[in-house]
Tab-separated table of C-alpha atoms in Angstrom:
chain	number	residue	atom	x	y	z
E	1	MET	CA	-71.024	147.938	99.316
E	2	LYS	CA	-69.439	151.232	99.208
E	3	TYR	CA	-67.882	150.673	102.405
E	4	PHE	CA	-66.895	147.771	101.780
E	5	LEU	CA	-64.973	149.047	98.302
E	6	LEU	CA	-63.701	152.080	100.227
E	7	THR	CA	-62.764	150.100	103.364
E	8	THR	CA	-60.699	147.626	101.047
E	9	CYS	CA	-58.559	150.777	99.062
E	10	LEU	CA	-57.618	152.341	102.119
E	11	VAL	CA	-56.081	149.128	103.717
E	12	LEU	CA	-54.316	148.849	100.268
E	13	LEU	CA	-52.519	152.574	101.084
E	14	ASN	CA	-51.968	151.711	104.398
E	15	ILE	CA	-54.568	154.640	105.425
E	16	LYS	CA	-56.912	153.855	108.545
E	17	PRO	CA	-61.035	154.887	107.997
E	18	VAL	CA	-61.898	158.041	109.455
E	19	ALA	CA	-64.956	159.609	110.761
E	20	SER	CA	-65.341	162.201	107.562
E	21	GLN	CA	-64.378	159.711	104.945
E	22	ILE	CA	-64.775	161.956	101.347
E	23	ILE	CA	-63.125	159.025	99.743
E	24	GLU	CA	-65.341	157.166	97.508
E	25	SER	CA	-62.822	154.918	95.687
E	26	ILE	CA	-59.493	154.337	94.079
E	27	THR	CA	-59.127	152.511	91.043
E	28	PHE	CA	-55.646	152.059	88.371
E	29	ASP	CA	-56.494	152.949	84.659
E	30	SER	CA	-54.768	149.983	82.948
E	31	VAL	CA	-54.996	152.141	79.246
E	32	LYS	CA	-54.205	155.645	81.004
E	33	GLY	CA	-51.377	154.367	83.678
E	34	GLU	CA	-52.950	156.476	85.916
E	35	TYR	CA	-54.966	156.519	89.196
E	36	VAL	CA	-58.864	157.687	89.506
E	37	ILE	CA	-59.912	158.882	92.392
E	38	GLN	CA	-63.852	159.493	93.419
E	39	TYR	CA	-64.113	161.585	96.038
E	40	MET	CA	-66.658	163.973	97.436
E	41	ALA	CA	-66.681	167.476	97.244
E	42	ASN	CA	-69.277	170.389	98.326
E	43	GLY	CA	-71.520	167.432	98.657
E	44	ASN	CA	-71.201	166.387	94.959
E	45	MET	CA	-69.316	163.003	93.550
E	46	GLU	CA	-66.484	164.336	91.628
E	47	THR	CA	-63.322	162.647	89.848
E	48	GLY	CA	-60.060	162.803	90.270
E	49	PHE	CA	-56.955	161.523	88.938
E	50	PHE	CA	-53.227	160.888	89.994
E	51	VAL	CA	-50.427	160.209	87.637
E	52	PRO	CA	-47.402	157.950	89.445
E	53	ALA	CA	-43.485	158.304	88.488
E	54	ASN	CA	-43.699	154.439	87.586
E	55	GLY	CA	-45.680	154.810	84.170
E	56	VAL	CA	-41.961	153.437	82.428
E	57	LYS	CA	-40.558	150.474	80.971
E	58	PRO	CA	-37.048	150.705	80.986
E	59	SER	CA	-34.257	148.893	79.211
E	60	VAL	CA	-30.561	149.763	79.985
E	61	LYS	CA	-27.172	148.895	78.040
E	62	ALA	CA	-24.293	149.994	79.839
E	63	THR	CA	-20.711	149.994	78.641
E	64	VAL	CA	-17.441	151.510	80.182
E	65	ASN	CA	-14.053	151.802	78.782
E	66	TYR	CA	-10.643	152.740	80.089
E	67	ASP	CA	-9.012	155.851	78.826
E	68	GLU	CA	-4.989	155.413	80.312
E	69	SER	CA	-4.503	159.118	79.220
E	70	LEU	CA	-6.623	159.797	82.062
E	71	ASN	CA	-6.977	156.715	84.601
E	72	LEU	CA	-10.071	156.873	84.410
E	73	PHE	CA	-12.992	154.701	83.685
E	74	ILE	CA	-15.921	155.373	81.211
E	75	TYR	CA	-19.211	154.760	81.994
E	76	ASN	CA	-22.017	155.266	79.249
E	77	TYR	CA	-25.608	154.102	79.442
E	78	LYS	CA	-28.492	154.163	76.406
E	79	ILE	CA	-32.246	153.490	77.386
E	80	LYS	CA	-34.952	152.333	76.012
E	81	ASN	CA	-38.337	153.229	77.143
E	82	GLU	CA	-40.579	150.190	75.380
E	83	GLU	CA	-43.531	150.507	73.946
E	84	GLU	CA	-45.196	148.953	76.323
E	85	ALA	CA	-44.763	152.068	78.745
E	86	PHE	CA	-47.825	154.615	79.481
E	87	HIS	CA	-45.633	157.348	79.581
E	88	PRO	CA	-42.430	159.233	77.683
E	89	MET	CA	-39.271	158.886	80.806
E	90	TYR	CA	-38.490	162.791	82.031
E	91	ALA	CA	-35.217	161.774	84.566
E	92	ALA	CA	-32.918	158.329	85.262
E	93	GLU	CA	-30.532	158.271	88.438
E	94	VAL	CA	-27.656	155.780	88.887
E	95	THR	CA	-26.918	155.380	91.971
E	96	VAL	CA	-23.221	155.765	92.581
E	97	ASP	CA	-20.766	154.931	96.304
E	98	THR	CA	-18.418	157.347	94.566
E	99	SER	CA	-17.931	161.013	93.207
E	100	VAL	CA	-17.887	160.502	89.686
E	101	ASN	CA	-17.205	163.632	87.455
E	102	LYS	CA	-16.817	164.660	83.669
E	103	ILE	CA	-21.125	164.430	83.639
E	104	LYS	CA	-22.768	164.932	79.968
E	105	SER	CA	-25.798	164.784	78.833
E	106	PRO	CA	-27.438	163.221	75.372
E	107	ASN	CA	-28.369	166.824	74.304
E	108	GLU	CA	-28.723	170.345	76.028
E	109	ASN	CA	-32.668	169.619	76.315
E	110	TRP	CA	-31.355	166.952	79.340
E	111	SER	CA	-29.482	167.982	82.247
E	112	GLY	CA	-26.782	165.868	84.143
E	113	ARG	CA	-25.527	166.393	88.189
E	114	TYR	CA	-23.948	164.282	90.827
E	115	ILE	CA	-25.744	164.877	94.144
E	116	GLN	CA	-22.913	163.467	96.780
E	117	TRP	CA	-25.769	163.314	100.197
E	118	MET	CA	-27.660	160.776	97.803
E	119	SER	CA	-24.891	159.093	96.524
E	120	LYS	CA	-26.360	159.403	92.892
E	121	VAL	CA	-26.100	160.619	89.097
E	122	ILE	CA	-28.884	162.242	88.097
E	123	TRP	CA	-30.464	163.344	84.294
E	124	SER	CA	-33.053	164.838	84.058
E	125	LYS	CA	-35.605	166.500	80.465
E	126	THR	CA	-35.474	170.152	81.214
E	127	GLU	CA	-36.061	171.600	77.918
E	128	GLY	CA	-37.165	171.324	74.292
E	129	LEU	CA	-41.408	170.435	73.063
E	130	ILE	CA	-40.270	167.146	72.831
E	131	PRO	CA	-41.413	164.782	75.920
E	132	GLY	CA	-38.522	162.301	77.504
E	133	ILE	CA	-37.920	159.657	76.135
E	134	SER	CA	-41.304	158.197	74.642
E	135	PRO	CA	-42.417	154.949	74.607
E	136	GLY	CA	-40.829	152.929	71.744
E	137	ASP	CA	-37.944	155.759	71.805
E	138	THR	CA	-34.170	155.457	72.635
E	139	GLN	CA	-31.952	157.736	74.028
E	140	LYS	CA	-28.011	157.361	74.149
E	141	GLY	CA	-25.133	159.150	75.601
E	142	PHE	CA	-25.521	159.887	79.460
E	143	GLU	CA	-22.092	159.466	80.841
E	144	PHE	CA	-19.856	160.355	83.336
E	145	SER	CA	-16.265	159.338	84.257
E	146	SER	CA	-14.751	157.959	87.942
E	147	GLY	CA	-12.101	156.533	88.763
E	148	HIS	CA	-12.974	153.500	90.001
E	149	ILE	CA	-14.213	150.117	88.609
E	150	PRO	CA	-17.713	148.611	87.817
E	151	SER	CA	-19.679	146.865	90.449
E	152	ILE	CA	-23.670	146.591	90.283
E	153	THR	CA	-26.158	149.180	91.283
E	154	ASN	CA	-29.292	150.288	90.498
E	155	MET	CA	-30.977	153.243	88.108
E	156	ILE	CA	-33.879	154.282	88.642
E	157	THR	CA	-35.956	155.771	85.654
E	158	THR	CA	-39.237	157.940	86.292
E	159	SER	CA	-41.864	159.408	84.479
E	160	LEU	CA	-43.671	162.845	84.957
E	161	THR	CA	-46.337	162.950	87.643
E	162	ASP	CA	-48.945	164.475	87.855
E	163	ILE	CA	-52.727	165.424	90.191
E	164	TYR	CA	-55.738	167.447	89.306
E	165	PHE	CA	-58.978	167.346	91.478
E	166	PRO	CA	-61.421	169.552	90.121
E	167	ASN	CA	-63.262	172.011	92.745
E	168	ILE	CA	-59.970	172.000	95.220
E	169	ASP	CA	-58.088	175.222	94.155
E	170	GLU	CA	-56.565	175.176	97.923
E	171	GLU	CA	-54.547	172.761	99.881
E	172	LEU	CA	-55.967	168.659	99.444
E	173	PRO	CA	-57.996	167.709	102.155
E	174	TYR	CA	-56.134	165.560	104.999
E	175	GLU	CA	-57.469	162.339	103.819
E	176	LEU	CA	-56.861	162.845	99.875
E	177	SER	CA	-53.137	164.877	100.760
E	178	VAL	CA	-52.114	160.743	102.916
E	179	ALA	CA	-53.623	159.226	100.028
E	180	ILE	CA	-51.617	160.665	98.028
E	181	ASP	CA	-48.576	160.036	99.431
E	182	SER	CA	-49.024	156.798	100.035
E	183	LEU	CA	-49.220	156.210	96.248
E	184	ARG	CA	-46.287	158.021	95.813
E	185	GLU	CA	-44.316	156.126	97.844
E	186	ARG	CA	-45.291	152.949	96.269
E	187	THR	CA	-45.120	154.031	92.477
E	188	ASN	CA	-41.742	156.362	92.464
E	189	GLY	CA	-40.157	155.152	89.717
E	190	ILE	CA	-39.130	152.174	88.071
E	191	LYS	CA	-35.665	150.176	89.775
E	192	LEU	CA	-33.371	147.623	87.242
E	193	LYS	CA	-29.796	146.572	87.699
E	194	THR	CA	-27.316	148.306	86.166
E	195	ILE	CA	-23.421	149.086	86.284
E	196	GLY	CA	-21.270	151.739	87.984
E	197	PRO	CA	-18.632	152.684	89.885
E	198	ARG	CA	-17.413	151.499	93.315
E	199	LYS	CA	-14.702	152.214	95.639
E	200	LEU	CA	-12.535	149.387	96.682
E	201	PRO	CA	-11.122	149.196	100.092
E	202	GLU	CA	-7.333	149.993	100.620
E	203	ASP	CA	-6.773	146.761	102.245
E	204	ILE	CA	-9.127	144.508	100.589
E	205	GLY	CA	-7.244	141.125	100.169
E	206	HIS	CA	-7.138	137.861	97.443
E	207	THR	CA	-9.957	136.018	98.268
E	208	ALA	CA	-11.854	139.178	99.371
E	209	LEU	CA	-11.794	140.153	94.762
E	210	LEU	CA	-12.070	136.548	94.123
E	211	ASP	CA	-15.433	136.346	96.006
E	212	THR	CA	-16.435	139.449	94.116
E	213	LEU	CA	-15.433	137.776	90.890
E	214	TYR	CA	-17.725	134.910	91.086
E	215	SER	CA	-20.984	136.867	92.732
E	216	TYR	CA	-20.378	139.177	89.481
E	217	LEU	CA	-20.530	135.652	87.489
E	218	ALA	CA	-23.054	134.268	88.975
E	219	PHE	CA	-25.183	137.613	88.858
E	220	SER	CA	-24.088	137.811	85.230
E	221	CYS	CA	-25.354	133.841	84.246
E	222	ASP	CA	-28.389	134.270	86.279
E	223	THR	CA	-29.853	137.202	84.680
E	224	THR	CA	-29.286	137.638	80.513
E	225	TRP	CA	-25.873	139.636	81.167
E	226	ILE	CA	-24.823	135.887	80.134
E	227	GLU	CA	-27.221	133.201	78.733
E	228	ASN	CA	-25.232	130.951	77.776
E	229	GLN	CA	-24.017	128.368	80.566
E	230	GLY	CA	-21.849	126.620	78.846
E	231	ILE	CA	-19.988	129.927	78.977
E	232	CYS	CA	-20.958	130.467	82.730
E	233	ARG	CA	-18.931	126.593	83.689
E	234	SER	CA	-16.282	127.400	81.997
E	235	LEU	CA	-15.481	130.772	82.994
E	236	GLU	CA	-16.039	129.517	86.876
E	237	LYS	CA	-14.215	126.505	86.284
E	238	LYS	CA	-11.351	128.922	85.721
E	239	LEU	CA	-11.870	130.988	88.244
E	240	ASP	CA	-12.144	127.705	90.723
E	241	ASN	CA	-8.466	126.230	89.223
E	242	VAL	CA	-7.435	130.384	90.639
E	243	SER	CA	-8.967	129.782	93.971
E	244	ARG	CA	-7.092	126.394	94.087
E	245	GLN	CA	-3.738	127.960	93.555
E	246	LEU	CA	-4.923	130.751	96.456
E	247	GLU	CA	-5.405	128.250	98.936
E	248	ARG	CA	-2.100	127.227	98.331
E	249	GLY	CA	0.131	130.171	98.192
E	250	ASN	CA	1.014	129.628	94.787
E	251	THR	CA	0.380	133.366	93.210
E	252	LYS	CA	2.271	133.460	90.092
E	253	THR	CA	0.253	130.239	88.906
E	254	ALA	CA	-3.142	132.036	90.589
E	255	ALA	CA	-2.453	134.945	88.050
E	256	ASN	CA	-1.738	132.800	85.058
E	257	ASN	CA	-4.864	130.989	85.578
E	258	LEU	CA	-6.226	134.689	85.976
E	259	GLN	CA	-4.622	135.670	82.320
E	260	ALA	CA	-6.234	132.500	81.150
E	261	PHE	CA	-10.171	134.118	82.559
E	262	LEU	CA	-8.874	136.944	81.167
E	263	ASN	CA	-8.412	135.877	77.667
E	264	GLU	CA	-11.772	134.062	77.400
E	265	LEU	CA	-13.618	137.420	78.418
E	266	GLN	CA	-11.673	139.341	75.331
E	267	ALA	CA	-12.386	136.114	73.261
E	268	LEU	CA	-16.385	136.808	74.412
E	269	LYS	CA	-15.895	140.326	74.001
E	270	GLU	CA	-19.485	142.240	72.208
E	271	LYS	CA	-20.603	137.723	71.441
E	272	GLN	CA	-22.108	136.073	74.105
E	273	LEU	CA	-21.437	138.627	76.821
E	274	SER	CA	-23.543	141.692	77.052
E	275	SER	CA	-21.241	144.250	77.658
E	276	GLU	CA	-22.260	144.996	81.547
E	277	ALA	CA	-20.934	141.282	82.564
E	278	TRP	CA	-18.006	141.739	80.662
E	279	ALA	CA	-16.672	145.135	81.944
E	280	LEU	CA	-17.802	143.445	85.432
E	281	LEU	CA	-15.593	140.387	84.928
E	282	TYR	CA	-12.746	142.233	83.150
E	283	TYR	CA	-12.060	144.820	84.773
E	284	ASN	CA	-12.071	143.201	87.979
E	285	GLY	CA	-10.349	140.602	87.339
E	286	GLN	CA	-7.775	142.799	85.793
E	287	TYR	CA	-7.568	144.682	89.102
E	288	LEU	CA	-7.139	141.308	90.920
E	289	LEU	CA	-4.011	140.006	88.160
E	290	GLU	CA	-2.606	143.135	88.620
E	291	GLN	CA	-2.748	142.470	93.157
E	292	LEU	CA	-1.429	139.377	92.397
E	293	GLN	CA	1.532	140.692	90.958
E	294	GLN	CA	2.434	141.945	93.843
E	295	PRO	CA	2.999	139.272	96.123
E	296	GLN	CA	4.481	140.702	98.878
E	297	LYS	CA	0.891	142.141	100.005
E	298	ASP	CA	-0.010	138.633	101.382
E	299	GLY	CA	3.225	137.352	102.803
E	300	GLY	CA	4.877	135.805	100.380
E	301	ASN	CA	5.371	133.650	97.259
E	302	ARG	CA	5.790	129.942	97.477
E	303	GLU	CA	7.039	129.970	93.660
């Protein structure tokens, strides 16, 4: 029975059994949110603990505002660690595909930085006695600026990870080290969708921009960003009108139809659209409108 339990745990962890097996079992404590590892040390059965980084339950509200004087989009995030979370939240990172600046943190206890080679903005709790964002609490003030318009991206939030193995004062034995590495890989934070800046190709055309708008609308309507399906159909019909006019080469009429799309978004702002859906659709629609007002890029205007 012990061998069966051990083999099952190792299969789940993608660890191959070895002759000198020291792990008896690995189980998850659903009350404390940590892994309990029974292992042999010096001929005795010991119990160790691994606290994973995914002990958080995040939700995020992202808003984007445009500063005309600076020609920059201001991205702001309010993050909640839901009551069902096991542990406080100590870090949050947003994936970006372009450089950002003017990074701000909620307070002096948090630090924020842009790491270019990782294409991420990372905030981490570094100081103070209050632990991270406790379960049930919300923290606002995560912010940065960019010259590029919103797109859909990922946010990853993490709790502190920790390990404790009694009677092992030096480096962990190989088998325990492999087991912990496997657990780290499978529990490395919680990922959710949010919005962040996207650097558009300089030669992107009207059709590609419109396709992007369609994809953002579809994603918003498939999530909680737009819950009213009547609004989804109305906005989609307006994009269909833009598409038909573009196919006919009527960029002026297409621009007029796109303006109707933007007008509806403005009327619904802070009402039946989430801040994420509004920023995605409005700023990308506005960019397309600006391009439509320069029809020479597509070889002329039939109107």
